[in-house]
Short mmCIF file of C-alpha atoms in Angstrom, two decimals:
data_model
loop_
_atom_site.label_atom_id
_atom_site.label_comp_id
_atom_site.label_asym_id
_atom_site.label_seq_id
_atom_site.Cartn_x
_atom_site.Cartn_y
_atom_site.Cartn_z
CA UNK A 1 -60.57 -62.66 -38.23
CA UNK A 2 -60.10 -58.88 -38.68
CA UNK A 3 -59.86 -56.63 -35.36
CA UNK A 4 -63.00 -54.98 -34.09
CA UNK A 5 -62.79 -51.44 -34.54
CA UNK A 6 -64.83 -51.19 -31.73
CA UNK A 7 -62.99 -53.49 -29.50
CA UNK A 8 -61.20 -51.24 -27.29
CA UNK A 9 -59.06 -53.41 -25.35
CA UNK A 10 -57.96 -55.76 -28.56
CA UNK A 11 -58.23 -59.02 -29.03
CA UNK A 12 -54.63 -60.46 -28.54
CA UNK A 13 -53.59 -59.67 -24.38
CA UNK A 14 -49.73 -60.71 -24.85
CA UNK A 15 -49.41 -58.37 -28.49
CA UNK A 16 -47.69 -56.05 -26.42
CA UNK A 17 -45.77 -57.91 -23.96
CA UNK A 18 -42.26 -57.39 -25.71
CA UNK A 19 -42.85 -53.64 -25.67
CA UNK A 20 -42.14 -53.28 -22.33
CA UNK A 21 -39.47 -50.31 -20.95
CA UNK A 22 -36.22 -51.89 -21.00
CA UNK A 23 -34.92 -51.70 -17.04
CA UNK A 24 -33.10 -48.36 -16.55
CA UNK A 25 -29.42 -48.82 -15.30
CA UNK A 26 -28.70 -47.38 -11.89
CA UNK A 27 -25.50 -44.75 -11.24
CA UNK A 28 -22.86 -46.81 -9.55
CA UNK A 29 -22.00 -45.17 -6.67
CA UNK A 30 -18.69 -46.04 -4.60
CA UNK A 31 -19.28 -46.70 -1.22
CA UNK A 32 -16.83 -44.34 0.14
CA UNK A 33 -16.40 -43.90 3.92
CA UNK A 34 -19.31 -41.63 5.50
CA UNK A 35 -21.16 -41.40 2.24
CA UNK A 36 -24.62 -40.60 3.67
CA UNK A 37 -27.16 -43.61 2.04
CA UNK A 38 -30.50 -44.57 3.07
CA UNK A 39 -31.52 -48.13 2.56
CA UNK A 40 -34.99 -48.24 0.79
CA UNK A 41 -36.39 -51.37 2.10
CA UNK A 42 -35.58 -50.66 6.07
CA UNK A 43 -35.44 -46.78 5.66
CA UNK A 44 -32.58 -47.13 7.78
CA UNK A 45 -30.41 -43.86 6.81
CA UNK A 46 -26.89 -43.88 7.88
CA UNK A 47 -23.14 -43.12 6.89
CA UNK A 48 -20.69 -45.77 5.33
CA UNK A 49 -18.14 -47.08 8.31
CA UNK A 50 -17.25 -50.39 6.61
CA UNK A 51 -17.38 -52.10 3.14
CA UNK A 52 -16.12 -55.99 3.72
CA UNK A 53 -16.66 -58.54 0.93
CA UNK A 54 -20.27 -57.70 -0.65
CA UNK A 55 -21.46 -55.89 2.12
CA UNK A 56 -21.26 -52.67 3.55
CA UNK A 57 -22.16 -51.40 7.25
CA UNK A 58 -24.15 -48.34 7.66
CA UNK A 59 -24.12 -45.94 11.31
CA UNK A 60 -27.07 -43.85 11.79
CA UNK A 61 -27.28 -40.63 13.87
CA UNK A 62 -27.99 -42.44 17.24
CA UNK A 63 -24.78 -44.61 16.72
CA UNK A 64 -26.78 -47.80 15.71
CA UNK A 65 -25.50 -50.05 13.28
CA UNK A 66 -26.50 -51.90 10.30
CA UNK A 67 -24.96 -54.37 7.77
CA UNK A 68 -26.60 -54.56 4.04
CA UNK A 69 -25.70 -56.08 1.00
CA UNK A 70 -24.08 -53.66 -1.73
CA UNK A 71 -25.57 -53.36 -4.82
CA UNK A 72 -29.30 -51.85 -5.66
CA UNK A 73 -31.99 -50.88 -3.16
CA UNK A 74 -30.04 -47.56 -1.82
CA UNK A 75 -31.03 -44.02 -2.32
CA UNK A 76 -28.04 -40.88 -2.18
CA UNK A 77 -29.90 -37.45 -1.55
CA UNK A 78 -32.92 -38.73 -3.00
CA UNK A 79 -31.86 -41.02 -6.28
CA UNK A 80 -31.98 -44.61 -6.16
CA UNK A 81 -28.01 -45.59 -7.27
CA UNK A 82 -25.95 -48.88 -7.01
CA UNK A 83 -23.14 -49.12 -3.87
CA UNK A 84 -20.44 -50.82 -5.58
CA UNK A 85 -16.99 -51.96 -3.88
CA UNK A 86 -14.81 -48.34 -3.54
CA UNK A 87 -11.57 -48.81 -5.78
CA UNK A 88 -8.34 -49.17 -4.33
CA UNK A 89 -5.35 -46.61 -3.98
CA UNK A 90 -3.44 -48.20 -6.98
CA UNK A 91 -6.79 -48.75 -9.20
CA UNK A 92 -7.38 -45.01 -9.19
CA UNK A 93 -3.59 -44.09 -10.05
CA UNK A 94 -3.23 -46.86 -13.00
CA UNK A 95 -6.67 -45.39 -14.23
CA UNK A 96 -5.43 -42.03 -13.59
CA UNK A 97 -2.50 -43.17 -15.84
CA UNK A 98 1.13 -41.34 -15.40
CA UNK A 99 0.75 -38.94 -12.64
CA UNK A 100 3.55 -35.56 -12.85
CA UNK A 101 5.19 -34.12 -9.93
CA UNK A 102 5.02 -30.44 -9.45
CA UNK A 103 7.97 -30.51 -10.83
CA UNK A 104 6.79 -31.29 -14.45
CA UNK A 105 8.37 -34.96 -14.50
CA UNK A 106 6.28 -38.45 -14.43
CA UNK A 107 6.17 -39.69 -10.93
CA UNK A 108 8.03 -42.57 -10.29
CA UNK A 109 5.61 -46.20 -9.54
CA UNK A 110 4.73 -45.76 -5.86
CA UNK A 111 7.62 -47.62 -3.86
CA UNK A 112 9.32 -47.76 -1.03
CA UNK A 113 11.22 -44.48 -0.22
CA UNK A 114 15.08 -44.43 -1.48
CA UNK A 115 17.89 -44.75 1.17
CA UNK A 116 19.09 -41.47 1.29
CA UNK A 117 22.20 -41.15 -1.53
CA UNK A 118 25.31 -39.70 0.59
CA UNK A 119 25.50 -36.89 -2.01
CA UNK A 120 24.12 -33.79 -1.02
CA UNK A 121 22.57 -29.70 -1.94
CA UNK A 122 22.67 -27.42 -0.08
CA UNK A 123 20.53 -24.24 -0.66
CA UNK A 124 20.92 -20.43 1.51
CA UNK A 125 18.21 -20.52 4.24
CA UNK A 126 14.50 -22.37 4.93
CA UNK A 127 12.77 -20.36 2.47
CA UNK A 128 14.82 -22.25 0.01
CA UNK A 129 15.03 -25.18 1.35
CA UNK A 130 10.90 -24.93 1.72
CA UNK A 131 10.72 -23.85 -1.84
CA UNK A 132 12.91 -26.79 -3.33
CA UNK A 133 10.53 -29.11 -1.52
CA UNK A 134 7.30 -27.56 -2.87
CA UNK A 135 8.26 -28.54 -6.24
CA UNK A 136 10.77 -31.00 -6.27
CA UNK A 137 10.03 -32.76 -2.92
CA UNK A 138 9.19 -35.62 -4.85
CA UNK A 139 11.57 -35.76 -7.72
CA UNK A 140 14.17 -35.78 -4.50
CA UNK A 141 12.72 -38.95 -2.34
CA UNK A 142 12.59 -40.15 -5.70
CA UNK A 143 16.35 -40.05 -5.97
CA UNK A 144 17.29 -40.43 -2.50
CA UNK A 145 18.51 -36.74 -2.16
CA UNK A 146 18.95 -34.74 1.01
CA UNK A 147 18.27 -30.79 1.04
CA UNK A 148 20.20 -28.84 3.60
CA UNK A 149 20.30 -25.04 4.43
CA UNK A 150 23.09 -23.20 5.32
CA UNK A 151 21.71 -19.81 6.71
CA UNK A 152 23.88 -17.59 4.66
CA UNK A 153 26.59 -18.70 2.08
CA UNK A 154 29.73 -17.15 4.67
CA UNK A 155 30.62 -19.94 5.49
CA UNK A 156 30.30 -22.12 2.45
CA UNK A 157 33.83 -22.97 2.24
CA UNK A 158 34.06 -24.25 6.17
CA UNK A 159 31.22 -26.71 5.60
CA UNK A 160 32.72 -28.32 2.12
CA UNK A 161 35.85 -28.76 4.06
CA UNK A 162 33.94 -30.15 6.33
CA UNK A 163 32.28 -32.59 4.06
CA UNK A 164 35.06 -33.20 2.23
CA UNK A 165 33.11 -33.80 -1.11
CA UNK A 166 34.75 -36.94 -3.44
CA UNK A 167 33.37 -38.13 -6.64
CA UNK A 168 30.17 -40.76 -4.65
CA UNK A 169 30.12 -37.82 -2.12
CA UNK A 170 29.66 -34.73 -4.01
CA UNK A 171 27.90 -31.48 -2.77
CA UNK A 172 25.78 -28.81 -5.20
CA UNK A 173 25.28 -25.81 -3.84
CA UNK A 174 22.09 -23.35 -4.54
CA UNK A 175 22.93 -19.45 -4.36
CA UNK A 176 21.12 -15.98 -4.16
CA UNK A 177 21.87 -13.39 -5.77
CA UNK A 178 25.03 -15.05 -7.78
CA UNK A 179 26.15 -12.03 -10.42
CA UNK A 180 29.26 -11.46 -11.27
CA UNK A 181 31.36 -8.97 -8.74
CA UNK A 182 29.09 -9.94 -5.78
CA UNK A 183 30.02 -11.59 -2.51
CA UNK A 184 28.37 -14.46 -3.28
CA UNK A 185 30.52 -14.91 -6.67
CA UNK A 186 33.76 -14.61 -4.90
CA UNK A 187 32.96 -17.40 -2.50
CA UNK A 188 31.40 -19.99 -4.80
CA UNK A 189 35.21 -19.21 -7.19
CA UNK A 190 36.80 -19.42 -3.86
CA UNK A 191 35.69 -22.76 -3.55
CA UNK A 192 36.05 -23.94 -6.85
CA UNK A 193 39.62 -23.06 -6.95
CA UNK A 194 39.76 -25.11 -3.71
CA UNK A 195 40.72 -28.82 -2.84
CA UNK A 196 37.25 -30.41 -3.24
CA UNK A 197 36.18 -27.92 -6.06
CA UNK A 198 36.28 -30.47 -8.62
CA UNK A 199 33.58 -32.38 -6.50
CA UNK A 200 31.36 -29.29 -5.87
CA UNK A 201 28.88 -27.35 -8.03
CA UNK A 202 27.85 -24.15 -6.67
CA UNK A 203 24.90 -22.54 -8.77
CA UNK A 204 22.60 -19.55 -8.34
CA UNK A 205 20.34 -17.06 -9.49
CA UNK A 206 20.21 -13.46 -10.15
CA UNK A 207 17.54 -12.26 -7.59
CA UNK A 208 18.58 -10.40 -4.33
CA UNK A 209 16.25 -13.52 -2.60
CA UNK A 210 14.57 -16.46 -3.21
CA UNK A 211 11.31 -14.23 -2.69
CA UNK A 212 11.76 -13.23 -5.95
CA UNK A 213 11.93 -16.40 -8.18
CA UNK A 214 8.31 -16.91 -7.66
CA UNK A 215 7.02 -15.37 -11.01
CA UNK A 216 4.80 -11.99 -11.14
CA UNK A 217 1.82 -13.50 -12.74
CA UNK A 218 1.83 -16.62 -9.63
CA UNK A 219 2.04 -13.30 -7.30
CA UNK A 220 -1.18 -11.40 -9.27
CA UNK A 221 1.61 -8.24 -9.81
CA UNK A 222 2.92 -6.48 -13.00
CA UNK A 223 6.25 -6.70 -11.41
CA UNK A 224 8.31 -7.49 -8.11
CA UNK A 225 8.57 -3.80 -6.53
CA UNK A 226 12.05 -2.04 -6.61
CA UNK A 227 13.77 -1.77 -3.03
CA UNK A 228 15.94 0.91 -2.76
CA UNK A 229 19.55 -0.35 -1.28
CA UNK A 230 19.56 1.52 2.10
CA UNK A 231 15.93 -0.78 3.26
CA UNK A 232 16.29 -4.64 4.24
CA UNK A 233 15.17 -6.57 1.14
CA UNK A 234 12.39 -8.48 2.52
CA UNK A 235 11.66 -5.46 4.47
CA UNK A 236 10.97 -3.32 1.67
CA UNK A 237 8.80 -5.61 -0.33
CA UNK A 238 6.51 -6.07 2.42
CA UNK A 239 5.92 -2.47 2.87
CA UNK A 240 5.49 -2.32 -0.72
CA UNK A 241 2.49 -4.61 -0.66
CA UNK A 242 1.22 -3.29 2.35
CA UNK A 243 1.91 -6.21 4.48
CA UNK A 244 3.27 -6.34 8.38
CA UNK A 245 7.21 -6.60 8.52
CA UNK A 246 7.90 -5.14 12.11
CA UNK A 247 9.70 -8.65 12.93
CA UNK A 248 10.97 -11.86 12.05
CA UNK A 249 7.35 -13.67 12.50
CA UNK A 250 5.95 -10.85 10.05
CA UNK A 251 8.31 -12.08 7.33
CA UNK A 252 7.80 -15.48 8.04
CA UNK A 253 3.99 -15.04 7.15
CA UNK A 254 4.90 -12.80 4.77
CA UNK A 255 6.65 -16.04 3.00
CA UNK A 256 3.98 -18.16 3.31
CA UNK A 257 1.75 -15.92 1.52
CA UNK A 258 4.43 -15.95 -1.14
CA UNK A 259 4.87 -19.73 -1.21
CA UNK A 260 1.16 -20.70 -1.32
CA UNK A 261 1.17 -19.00 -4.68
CA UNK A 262 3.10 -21.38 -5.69
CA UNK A 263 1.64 -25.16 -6.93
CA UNK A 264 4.22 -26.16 -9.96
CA UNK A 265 7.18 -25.37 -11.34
CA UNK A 266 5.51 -22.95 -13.87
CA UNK A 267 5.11 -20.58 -11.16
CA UNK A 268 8.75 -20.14 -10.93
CA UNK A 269 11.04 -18.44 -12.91
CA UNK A 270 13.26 -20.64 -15.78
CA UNK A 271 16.72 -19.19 -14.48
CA UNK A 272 15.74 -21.11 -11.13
CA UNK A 273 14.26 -23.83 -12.40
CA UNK A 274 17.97 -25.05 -14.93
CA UNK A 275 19.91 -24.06 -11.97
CA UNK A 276 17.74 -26.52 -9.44
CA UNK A 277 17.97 -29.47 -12.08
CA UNK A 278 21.21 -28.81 -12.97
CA UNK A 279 22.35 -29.65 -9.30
CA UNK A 280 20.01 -32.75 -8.85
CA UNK A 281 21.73 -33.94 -12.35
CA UNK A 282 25.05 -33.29 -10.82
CA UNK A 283 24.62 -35.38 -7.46
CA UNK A 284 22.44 -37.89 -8.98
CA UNK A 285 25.03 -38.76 -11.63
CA UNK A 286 26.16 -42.34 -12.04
CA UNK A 287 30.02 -42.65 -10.50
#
C-alpha cells in the first residue's frame, strides 16, 4: 500500500528505530589523588582520597566521606567523563618507553640502588661536586660511584697517598683550570709520576672555574665576561652581571642562579662533558 503523502507521522512506527545516535564514548579520566569530581546521581562533590578495587572514595569540603563505584556517572569541571583505575609507577615508564638521564644515556630499569663500587672521583670543591650530580647523578647510582670534593687540588697528592689507589681501587680526579704551565698541571704530573700514578687519572678543563663550563646560550649571554687577573674570579663575574658578591653567601646564590640554568648535559660545554665520562669509564672499568 503506497505511503500517504499526507500522513505526517508515517505509517511504519519502528522504520526508524535502527537510526538511533550511536552512544557517545566518555573521556577516561584517571582517578588521581585529589582530583576534584562530583558524582551526578548524589551531587556529592568531593576530592579523590582512595581508589581500592572498583571503587573510589570521595572527601568533600566539610571532611565527609563517600565511597562510589568507578566508572560513568561523574562529572570533572562540568563534563561527564569515566574514573578509571590510575596507572601504576612502572605502567607509565614502560609506556613512556626508554627514559634518558640528564646525562644523555638510557636510564637503567628501576632497581635497587648499587653498593657503592670502592673506586672513587674526586672533583675541586661543592660547586663541582653539585654540578656532576645535576647531570650525572644518575648515571653514578647507576654504577655504584662515589663523588668527593677536595676543596682545592693542594693537596691532591696527600689524599692519593692516602687512598692508596690499586687497580679495584682506583681514583679519577676532576680539575679546574688544567693548561699546560699552571699549578694545577704540575700537581696532577706530580702525581702521575708518583707510586699510585698508574692507578690514578687526573683530568680537567680549561676554565679558571667550574662557573664557566655552563655554556653562554644556558646562561642567556653572548659570552662569559673577561675578569681582569688582579679581581677574585667569582668576584668579578658577579659584578659583571650586576649581582651581590660582598661574601661567601652572595656567591653561593650567585651559583645557584648559575646551576638552575642548567637541566642536561647540553647545557654544558663538550671539553667538560669527555673529561667527566672519561673518568666514570676509568673507575667503572672491569678489573
Amino acid at each position: 500500500m503506497p505511503a500517504d503523502p499526507f500522513d505526517r507521522y508515517g505509517s511504519d512506527v519502528l522504520a526508524t528505530y535502527n537510526r538511533r545516535t550511536a552512544p557517545v564514548a566518555l573521556p577516561k579520566v584517571e582517578a588521581e589523588f585529589d582530583l576534584v569530581v562530583e558524582e551526578v546521581a548524589s551531587d556529592f562533590c568531593g576530592s579523590v582520597t582512595r581508589v581500592e578495587g572498583r571503587t573510589v572514595e570521595l572527601e568533600d569540603r566539610h571532611g565527609k566521606r563517600r565511597v562510589f563505584p568507578l566508572g560513568a556517572g561523574f562529572l570533572l569541571e562540568g563534563r561527564a567523563v569515566e574514573l578509571v583505575h590510575p596507572k601504576t609507577a612502572a605502567t607509565r615508564a614502560a609506556e613512556a618507553g626508554p627514559r634518558r638521564t640528564a646525562s644523555g644515556s638510557f636510564a637503567a630499569p628501576l632497581e635497587r640502588a648499587r653498593v657503592a663500587r670502592p673506586s672513587r672521583i674526586y672533583v675541586e670543591g661543592r660547586h663541582d661536586a653539585e654540578l656532576v650530580e645535576k647531570v650525572w647523578g644518575d648515571d653514578l647510582r647507576g654504577e655504584g660511584v662515589v663523588v668527593e670534593y677536595l676543596e682545592g687540588v693542594d693537596d691532591l697528592d696527600a689524599v692519593v697517598r692516602e687512598f692508596a689507589p690499586t687497580r679495584e681501587r682506583r681514583i679519577g680526579v676532576l680539575v679546574d683550570h688544567l693548561v699546560s704551565g699552571s699549578k694545577e698541571s704540575r700537581i696532577a704530573e706530580a702525581v702521575a709520576r708518583g707510586p699510585f700514578g698508574a692507578h690514578v687519572a687526573v683530568v680537567g678543563h680549561p676554565f679558571v672555574d667550574i662557573w664557566q663550563a655552563v655554556t653562554p646560550t644556558a646562561m642567556g649571554i653572548r659570552a662569559w665576561p673577561t675578569v681582569p687577573r688582579s679581581i677574585e674570579w667569582k668576584h668579578g663575574i658577579c659584578e659583571a652581571f650586576g649581582w651581590p658578591h660582598a661574601d661567601q653567601a652572595d656567591i653561593a646564590r650567585a651559583w645557584k642562579r648559575i646551576l638552575s640554568r642548567v637541566n642536561t648535559y647540553t647545557d654544558l660545554e663538550p671539553v667538560l662533558l669527555g673529561r667527566v665520562e672519561q673518568l666514570i669509564d676509568f673507575v667503572t672499568e672491569p678489573v
